[in-house]
Amino acid sequence: AQSVAQPEDQVNVAEGNPLTVKCTYSVSGNPYLFWYVQYPNRGLQFLLKYITGDNLVKGSYGFEAEFNKSQTSFHLKKPSALVSDSALYFCAVSIRSNDYKLSFGAGTTVTVRA
Amino acid sequence: DAEITQSPRHKITETGRQVTLACHQTWNHNNMFWYRQDLGHGLRLIHYSYGVQDTNKGEVSDGYSVSRSNTEDLPLTLESAASSQTSVYFCASSESFSGLDEQYFGPGTRLTVT
């Protein structure tokens, strides 16, 4: 079984401040973890992924995420948020034993105010 | 440039009617997926295919069917539309079966069943 939790429905930050979007996962086995972003009326866009290796993963648009196995977390971070980062963010997990099918969290709406 | 397209982008139909949503990708990807997006649920997998003539049920497959006659297309059919199937539907594709590859998403189809 596999599942993802995004504990915050909404995150609000001021432009220029650090942005963190939280994600925790539950799997039996080694997870593959992904972050996607969705802008209004658009499909999801891939941001970054953790497969193996370095726990800190860097992705598109200045985002990064840290894989923490002991805390089963994969939080998304950006050091300095932009108004254009306002969007809906999804964390997703897959595992080999489930044919690598993705399970998505419910999503976190990020609003960056000018 | 390669892309994944969906049609129609918006559809209103009546309860009991059969509806088919089209998905076409020019990435030449083997894997294709259909998801529905509902508030509070994130994305849930409806059906997926790992190649021509291959189709599999996802977690919310009841009332839906797919067929894969070529690499490029995976149409989604609602056999007898129900109001519970009002949702936004996303098609996605990925290159390999390994789970290492991110999925590429179409722009979505907003379906309303009245």
PDB file of C-alpha atoms in Angstrom:
ATOM      1  CA  ALA A   1       0.000   0.000   0.000  1.00  0.00           C
ATOM      2  CA  GLN A   2       1.096   3.548  -0.558  1.00  0.00           C
ATOM      3  CA  SER A   3      -0.256   6.946   0.370  1.00  0.00           C
ATOM      4  CA  VAL A   4       0.759  10.563   0.519  1.00  0.00           C
ATOM      5  CA  ALA A   5      -0.338  13.282   2.923  1.00  0.00           C
ATOM      6  CA  GLN A   6      -0.062  16.996   2.417  1.00  0.00           C
ATOM      7  CA  PRO A   7      -1.030  18.336   5.831  1.00  0.00           C
ATOM      8  CA  GLU A   8      -1.620  21.917   4.728  1.00  0.00           C
ATOM      9  CA  ASP A   9      -4.428  22.823   2.341  1.00  0.00           C
ATOM     10  CA  GLN A  10      -3.031  26.334   1.937  1.00  0.00           C
ATOM     11  CA  VAL A  11       0.303  28.064   2.421  1.00  0.00           C
ATOM     12  CA  ASN A  12       0.584  31.831   2.335  1.00  0.00           C
ATOM     13  CA  VAL A  13       3.914  33.632   2.192  1.00  0.00           C
ATOM     14  CA  ALA A  14       5.221  37.065   1.294  1.00  0.00           C
ATOM     15  CA  GLU A  15       7.331  37.480  -1.823  1.00  0.00           C
ATOM     16  CA  GLY A  16      11.003  37.072  -1.017  1.00  0.00           C
ATOM     17  CA  ASN A  17      10.362  34.853   2.001  1.00  0.00           C
ATOM     18  CA  PRO A  18      11.190  31.145   2.139  1.00  0.00           C
ATOM     19  CA  LEU A  19       8.500  28.769   0.945  1.00  0.00           C
ATOM     20  CA  THR A  20       7.952  25.262   2.309  1.00  0.00           C
ATOM     21  CA  VAL A  21       5.259  22.820   1.215  1.00  0.00           C
ATOM     22  CA  LYS A  22       5.052  19.713   3.362  1.00  0.00           C
ATOM     23  CA  CYS A  23       4.626  16.110   2.243  1.00  0.00           C
ATOM     24  CA  THR A  24       4.752  12.848   4.157  1.00  0.00           C
ATOM     25  CA  TYR A  25       4.400   9.401   2.681  1.00  0.00           C
ATOM     26  CA  SER A  26       3.576   5.865   3.726  1.00  0.00           C
ATOM     27  CA  VAL A  27       4.863   2.928   1.697  1.00  0.00           C
ATOM     28  CA  SER A  28       6.059  -0.619   2.038  1.00  0.00           C
ATOM     29  CA  GLY A  29       9.408  -0.534   0.322  1.00  0.00           C
ATOM     30  CA  ASN A  30      11.585   2.110  -1.249  1.00  0.00           C
ATOM     31  CA  PRO A  31       9.658   5.097  -2.541  1.00  0.00           C
ATOM     32  CA  TYR A  32      10.035   7.151  -5.652  1.00  0.00           C
ATOM     33  CA  LEU A  33       8.860  10.666  -4.814  1.00  0.00           C
ATOM     34  CA  PHE A  34       7.717  13.461  -7.084  1.00  0.00           C
ATOM     35  CA  TRP A  35       6.522  17.052  -6.921  1.00  0.00           C
ATOM     36  CA  TYR A  36       4.222  18.534  -9.533  1.00  0.00           C
ATOM     37  CA  VAL A  37       2.794  22.040  -9.895  1.00  0.00           C
ATOM     38  CA  GLN A  38      -0.525  23.022 -11.438  1.00  0.00           C
ATOM     39  CA  TYR A  39      -1.283  26.545 -12.604  1.00  0.00           C
ATOM     40  CA  PRO A  40      -4.925  27.592 -13.072  1.00  0.00           C
ATOM     41  CA  ASN A  41      -6.703  25.783 -15.909  1.00  0.00           C
ATOM     42  CA  ARG A  42      -3.564  23.869 -16.829  1.00  0.00           C
ATOM     43  CA  GLY A  43      -2.307  20.320 -16.529  1.00  0.00           C
ATOM     44  CA  LEU A  44       0.297  19.281 -13.990  1.00  0.00           C
ATOM     45  CA  GLN A  45       3.941  20.095 -14.614  1.00  0.00           C
ATOM     46  CA  PHE A  46       6.826  18.090 -13.223  1.00  0.00           C
ATOM     47  CA  LEU A  47       9.091  19.929 -10.755  1.00  0.00           C
ATOM     48  CA  LEU A  48      11.483  17.350  -9.341  1.00  0.00           C
ATOM     49  CA  LYS A  49      11.880  13.759  -8.206  1.00  0.00           C
ATOM     50  CA  TYR A  50      13.765  11.612  -5.743  1.00  0.00           C
ATOM     51  CA  ILE A  51      14.753   8.163  -6.920  1.00  0.00           C
ATOM     52  CA  THR A  52      17.923   7.343  -4.998  1.00  0.00           C
ATOM     53  CA  GLY A  53      21.185   8.931  -3.914  1.00  0.00           C
ATOM     54  CA  ASP A  54      21.569  12.448  -2.545  1.00  0.00           C
ATOM     55  CA  ASN A  55      18.704  13.315  -0.213  1.00  0.00           C
ATOM     56  CA  LEU A  56      18.592  16.901  -1.462  1.00  0.00           C
ATOM     57  CA  VAL A  57      17.061  17.126  -4.908  1.00  0.00           C
ATOM     58  CA  LYS A  58      17.085  20.261  -7.034  1.00  0.00           C
ATOM     59  CA  GLY A  59      14.431  20.915  -9.637  1.00  0.00           C
ATOM     60  CA  SER A  60      12.859  23.489 -11.905  1.00  0.00           C
ATOM     61  CA  TYR A  61      12.247  27.166 -11.103  1.00  0.00           C
ATOM     62  CA  GLY A  62      14.611  27.182  -8.106  1.00  0.00           C
ATOM     63  CA  PHE A  63      12.720  24.541  -6.129  1.00  0.00           C
ATOM     64  CA  GLU A  64      14.363  21.814  -4.113  1.00  0.00           C
ATOM     65  CA  ALA A  65      13.171  19.007  -1.863  1.00  0.00           C
ATOM     66  CA  GLU A  66      14.746  16.952   0.865  1.00  0.00           C
ATOM     67  CA  PHE A  67      14.085  13.261   1.267  1.00  0.00           C
ATOM     68  CA  ASN A  68      14.033  12.252   4.929  1.00  0.00           C
ATOM     69  CA  LYS A  69      13.639   8.509   5.337  1.00  0.00           C
ATOM     70  CA  SER A  70      13.389   8.501   9.127  1.00  0.00           C
ATOM     71  CA  GLN A  71      10.579  11.057   9.082  1.00  0.00           C
ATOM     72  CA  THR A  72       9.074   9.683   5.833  1.00  0.00           C
ATOM     73  CA  SER A  73       8.934  13.198   4.468  1.00  0.00           C
ATOM     74  CA  PHE A  74       9.704  14.938   1.193  1.00  0.00           C
ATOM     75  CA  HIS A  75       9.130  18.644   1.769  1.00  0.00           C
ATOM     76  CA  LEU A  76       9.347  21.088  -1.119  1.00  0.00           C
ATOM     77  CA  LYS A  77      11.295  24.291  -0.537  1.00  0.00           C
ATOM     78  CA  LYS A  78      12.248  27.502  -2.243  1.00  0.00           C
ATOM     79  CA  PRO A  79      14.556  30.007  -0.560  1.00  0.00           C
ATOM     80  CA  SER A  80      12.865  33.113  -1.951  1.00  0.00           C
ATOM     81  CA  ALA A  81       9.291  32.864  -3.197  1.00  0.00           C
ATOM     82  CA  LEU A  82       7.931  34.779  -6.183  1.00  0.00           C
ATOM     83  CA  VAL A  83       4.369  35.890  -6.866  1.00  0.00           C
ATOM     84  CA  SER A  84       4.511  33.664  -9.949  1.00  0.00           C
ATOM     85  CA  ASP A  85       4.990  30.623  -7.662  1.00  0.00           C
ATOM     86  CA  SER A  86       1.334  30.915  -6.645  1.00  0.00           C
ATOM     87  CA  ALA A  87      -0.200  27.618  -7.758  1.00  0.00           C
ATOM     88  CA  LEU A  88      -1.426  24.214  -6.602  1.00  0.00           C
ATOM     89  CA  TYR A  89       1.331  21.793  -5.624  1.00  0.00           C
ATOM     90  CA  PHE A  90       1.043  18.017  -5.540  1.00  0.00           C
ATOM     91  CA  CYS A  91       3.318  15.466  -3.942  1.00  0.00           C
ATOM     92  CA  ALA A  92       3.212  11.924  -5.358  1.00  0.00           C
ATOM     93  CA  VAL A  93       4.773   8.557  -4.537  1.00  0.00           C
ATOM     94  CA  SER A  94       5.247   5.323  -6.407  1.00  0.00           C
ATOM     95  CA  ILE A  95       6.739   1.970  -5.505  1.00  0.00           C
ATOM     96  CA  ARG A  96       7.944  -0.978  -7.531  1.00  0.00           C
ATOM     97  CA  SER A  97       5.543  -3.456  -5.963  1.00  0.00           C
ATOM     98  CA  ASN A  98       2.580  -1.401  -7.166  1.00  0.00           C
ATOM     99  CA  ASP A  99       3.828  -1.259 -10.755  1.00  0.00           C
ATOM    100  CA  TYR A 100       5.107   2.264 -10.164  1.00  0.00           C
ATOM    101  CA  LYS A 101       1.609   3.740 -10.233  1.00  0.00           C
ATOM    102  CA  LEU A 102       1.554   7.227  -8.766  1.00  0.00           C
ATOM    103  CA  SER A 103      -0.463   8.064  -5.677  1.00  0.00           C
ATOM    104  CA  PHE A 104      -1.061  11.789  -5.264  1.00  0.00           C
ATOM    105  CA  GLY A 105      -1.626  13.911  -2.214  1.00  0.00           C
ATOM    106  CA  ALA A 106      -4.680  16.162  -2.058  1.00  0.00           C
ATOM    107  CA  GLY A 107      -2.634  19.202  -3.013  1.00  0.00           C
ATOM    108  CA  THR A 108      -1.513  22.420  -1.325  1.00  0.00           C
ATOM    109  CA  THR A 109      -2.497  25.826  -2.641  1.00  0.00           C
ATOM    110  CA  VAL A 110       0.373  28.278  -2.400  1.00  0.00           C
ATOM    111  CA  THR A 111      -0.308  31.989  -2.447  1.00  0.00           C
ATOM    112  CA  VAL A 112       2.604  34.391  -2.590  1.00  0.00           C
ATOM    113  CA  ARG A 113       1.631  37.985  -1.860  1.00  0.00           C
ATOM    114  CA  ALA A 114       3.539  40.924  -3.260  1.00  0.00           C
TER     115      ALA A 114
ATOM    116  CA  ASP B   1       7.639  19.845 -30.142  1.00  0.00           C
ATOM    117  CA  ALA B   2       6.102  16.709 -28.709  1.00  0.00           C
ATOM    118  CA  GLU B   3       2.945  17.225 -26.717  1.00  0.00           C
ATOM    119  CA  ILE B   4      -0.109  15.608 -25.207  1.00  0.00           C
ATOM    120  CA  THR B   5      -3.525  16.943 -26.133  1.00  0.00           C
ATOM    121  CA  GLN B   6      -7.031  16.308 -24.862  1.00  0.00           C
ATOM    122  CA  SER B   7     -10.385  16.951 -26.462  1.00  0.00           C
ATOM    123  CA  PRO B   8     -12.842  18.341 -25.861  1.00  0.00           C
ATOM    124  CA  ARG B   9     -11.601  20.797 -23.245  1.00  0.00           C
ATOM    125  CA  HIS B  10     -15.115  21.269 -21.893  1.00  0.00           C
ATOM    126  CA  LYS B  11     -18.100  18.969 -22.146  1.00  0.00           C
ATOM    127  CA  ILE B  12     -21.614  19.072 -20.768  1.00  0.00           C
ATOM    128  CA  THR B  13     -23.657  15.909 -21.048  1.00  0.00           C
ATOM    129  CA  GLU B  14     -26.782  14.366 -19.604  1.00  0.00           C
ATOM    130  CA  THR B  15     -27.060  11.505 -17.172  1.00  0.00           C
ATOM    131  CA  GLY B  16     -27.095   8.158 -18.926  1.00  0.00           C
ATOM    132  CA  ARG B  17     -25.332   9.238 -22.110  1.00  0.00           C
ATOM    133  CA  GLN B  18     -22.123   7.642 -23.339  1.00  0.00           C
ATOM    134  CA  VAL B  19     -19.201  10.045 -23.481  1.00  0.00           C
ATOM    135  CA  THR B  20     -15.718   9.603 -24.900  1.00  0.00           C
ATOM    136  CA  LEU B  21     -12.792  11.813 -23.973  1.00  0.00           C
ATOM    137  CA  ALA B  22      -9.828  11.812 -26.334  1.00  0.00           C
ATOM    138  CA  CYS B  23      -6.148  11.795 -25.424  1.00  0.00           C
ATOM    139  CA  HIS B  24      -3.364  11.993 -28.005  1.00  0.00           C
ATOM    140  CA  GLN B  25       0.372  12.139 -27.348  1.00  0.00           C
ATOM    141  CA  THR B  26       3.229  12.643 -29.772  1.00  0.00           C
ATOM    142  CA  TRP B  27       5.986  11.704 -27.292  1.00  0.00           C
ATOM    143  CA  ASN B  28       5.882   8.089 -28.527  1.00  0.00           C
ATOM    144  CA  HIS B  29       5.535   7.017 -24.902  1.00  0.00           C
ATOM    145  CA  ASN B  30       4.514   3.486 -24.059  1.00  0.00           C
ATOM    146  CA  ASN B  31       2.710   4.386 -20.846  1.00  0.00           C
ATOM    147  CA  MET B  32      -0.521   6.362 -20.716  1.00  0.00           C
ATOM    148  CA  PHE B  33      -2.776   7.196 -17.798  1.00  0.00           C
ATOM    149  CA  TRP B  34      -6.174   8.702 -17.060  1.00  0.00           C
ATOM    150  CA  TYR B  35      -6.843  10.563 -13.816  1.00  0.00           C
ATOM    151  CA  ARG B  36      -9.731  12.499 -12.396  1.00  0.00           C
ATOM    152  CA  GLN B  37      -9.198  15.531 -10.203  1.00  0.00           C
ATOM    153  CA  ASP B  38     -11.669  16.387  -7.491  1.00  0.00           C
ATOM    154  CA  LEU B  39     -11.367  18.908  -4.688  1.00  0.00           C
ATOM    155  CA  GLY B  40      -9.856  17.336  -1.603  1.00  0.00           C
ATOM    156  CA  HIS B  41      -8.837  14.156  -3.402  1.00  0.00           C
ATOM    157  CA  GLY B  42      -5.945  15.209  -5.541  1.00  0.00           C
ATOM    158  CA  LEU B  43      -5.656  13.044  -8.640  1.00  0.00           C
ATOM    159  CA  ARG B  44      -7.018   9.521  -8.685  1.00  0.00           C
ATOM    160  CA  LEU B  45      -6.054   6.938 -11.257  1.00  0.00           C
ATOM    161  CA  ILE B  46      -8.897   5.649 -13.447  1.00  0.00           C
ATOM    162  CA  HIS B  47      -7.179   3.435 -16.040  1.00  0.00           C
ATOM    163  CA  TYR B  48      -3.720   3.006 -17.429  1.00  0.00           C
ATOM    164  CA  SER B  49      -1.902   1.315 -20.278  1.00  0.00           C
ATOM    165  CA  TYR B  50       1.675   0.151 -20.656  1.00  0.00           C
ATOM    166  CA  GLY B  51       1.470  -0.439 -24.385  1.00  0.00           C
ATOM    167  CA  VAL B  52      -0.726  -1.243 -27.357  1.00  0.00           C
ATOM    168  CA  GLN B  53      -3.531  -3.661 -26.457  1.00  0.00           C
ATOM    169  CA  ASP B  54      -2.658  -3.366 -22.767  1.00  0.00           C
ATOM    170  CA  THR B  55      -5.163  -1.767 -20.369  1.00  0.00           C
ATOM    171  CA  ASN B  56      -5.445  -1.911 -16.581  1.00  0.00           C
ATOM    172  CA  LYS B  57      -7.879  -0.681 -13.953  1.00  0.00           C
ATOM    173  CA  GLY B  58      -6.917   1.996 -11.501  1.00  0.00           C
ATOM    174  CA  GLU B  59      -8.426   2.817  -8.130  1.00  0.00           C
ATOM    175  CA  VAL B  60     -11.623   4.444  -9.478  1.00  0.00           C
ATOM    176  CA  SER B  61     -12.356   2.499 -12.663  1.00  0.00           C
ATOM    177  CA  ASP B  62     -16.059   1.705 -12.173  1.00  0.00           C
ATOM    178  CA  GLY B  63     -18.133   3.215 -14.968  1.00  0.00           C
ATOM    179  CA  TYR B  64     -15.131   3.904 -17.191  1.00  0.00           C
ATOM    180  CA  SER B  65     -13.364   1.994 -19.954  1.00  0.00           C
ATOM    181  CA  VAL B  66     -10.340   2.510 -22.192  1.00  0.00           C
ATOM    182  CA  SER B  67      -8.842   0.907 -25.254  1.00  0.00           C
ATOM    183  CA  ARG B  68      -5.350   1.166 -26.707  1.00  0.00           C
ATOM    184  CA  SER B  69      -5.161   0.411 -30.421  1.00  0.00           C
ATOM    185  CA  ASN B  70      -2.036   2.461 -31.125  1.00  0.00           C
ATOM    186  CA  THR B  71       0.790   4.139 -29.229  1.00  0.00           C
ATOM    187  CA  GLU B  72      -0.529   7.687 -29.550  1.00  0.00           C
ATOM    188  CA  ASP B  73      -4.106   7.433 -28.287  1.00  0.00           C
ATOM    189  CA  LEU B  74      -5.927   6.334 -25.149  1.00  0.00           C
ATOM    190  CA  PRO B  75      -9.601   7.349 -25.297  1.00  0.00           C
ATOM    191  CA  LEU B  76     -11.607   7.240 -22.078  1.00  0.00           C
ATOM    192  CA  THR B  77     -15.263   6.209 -22.319  1.00  0.00           C
ATOM    193  CA  LEU B  78     -17.948   6.789 -19.743  1.00  0.00           C
ATOM    194  CA  GLU B  79     -20.440   4.068 -20.526  1.00  0.00           C
ATOM    195  CA  SER B  80     -23.442   5.744 -18.904  1.00  0.00           C
ATOM    196  CA  ALA B  81     -22.572   9.120 -17.453  1.00  0.00           C
ATOM    197  CA  ALA B  82     -23.525   9.809 -13.839  1.00  0.00           C
ATOM    198  CA  SER B  83     -23.499  13.055 -11.875  1.00  0.00           C
ATOM    199  CA  SER B  84     -20.743  11.591  -9.690  1.00  0.00           C
ATOM    200  CA  GLN B  85     -18.523  11.633 -12.768  1.00  0.00           C
ATOM    201  CA  THR B  86     -18.583  15.410 -12.984  1.00  0.00           C
ATOM    202  CA  SER B  87     -14.900  16.193 -12.662  1.00  0.00           C
ATOM    203  CA  VAL B  88     -11.773  17.387 -14.413  1.00  0.00           C
ATOM    204  CA  TYR B  89     -10.050  14.597 -16.309  1.00  0.00           C
ATOM    205  CA  PHE B  90      -6.346  14.500 -17.068  1.00  0.00           C
ATOM    206  CA  CYS B  91      -4.458  12.269 -19.411  1.00  0.00           C
ATOM    207  CA  ALA B  92      -0.743  11.655 -18.884  1.00  0.00           C
ATOM    208  CA  SER B  93       2.079   9.694 -20.464  1.00  0.00           C
ATOM    209  CA  SER B  94       5.538   8.524 -19.487  1.00  0.00           C
ATOM    210  CA  GLU B  95       8.397   6.894 -21.298  1.00  0.00           C
ATOM    211  CA  SER B  96       9.387   3.777 -19.419  1.00  0.00           C
ATOM    212  CA  PHE B  97       8.008   1.209 -17.032  1.00  0.00           C
ATOM    213  CA  SER B  98      10.822   1.668 -14.563  1.00  0.00           C
ATOM    214  CA  GLY B  99       9.062   4.282 -12.462  1.00  0.00           C
ATOM    215  CA  LEU B 100      12.029   6.587 -12.877  1.00  0.00           C
ATOM    216  CA  ASP B 101      10.363   8.820 -15.445  1.00  0.00           C
ATOM    217  CA  GLU B 102       8.053  11.693 -14.715  1.00  0.00           C
ATOM    218  CA  GLN B 103       4.625  11.848 -16.284  1.00  0.00           C
ATOM    219  CA  TYR B 104       3.644  14.485 -18.827  1.00  0.00           C
ATOM    220  CA  PHE B 105       0.110  15.785 -18.454  1.00  0.00           C
ATOM    221  CA  GLY B 106      -2.437  17.068 -20.912  1.00  0.00           C
ATOM    222  CA  PRO B 107      -4.386  20.299 -20.304  1.00  0.00           C
ATOM    223  CA  GLY B 108      -7.446  18.506 -18.944  1.00  0.00           C
ATOM    224  CA  THR B 109     -11.115  18.080 -19.859  1.00  0.00           C
ATOM    225  CA  ARG B 110     -13.775  19.576 -17.631  1.00  0.00           C
ATOM    226  CA  LEU B 111     -16.818  17.295 -17.747  1.00  0.00           C
ATOM    227  CA  THR B 112     -20.186  18.243 -16.318  1.00  0.00           C
ATOM    228  CA  VAL B 113     -22.933  15.631 -16.091  1.00  0.00           C
ATOM    229  CA  THR B 114     -26.387  17.136 -15.590  1.00  0.00           C
TER     230      THR B 114
END
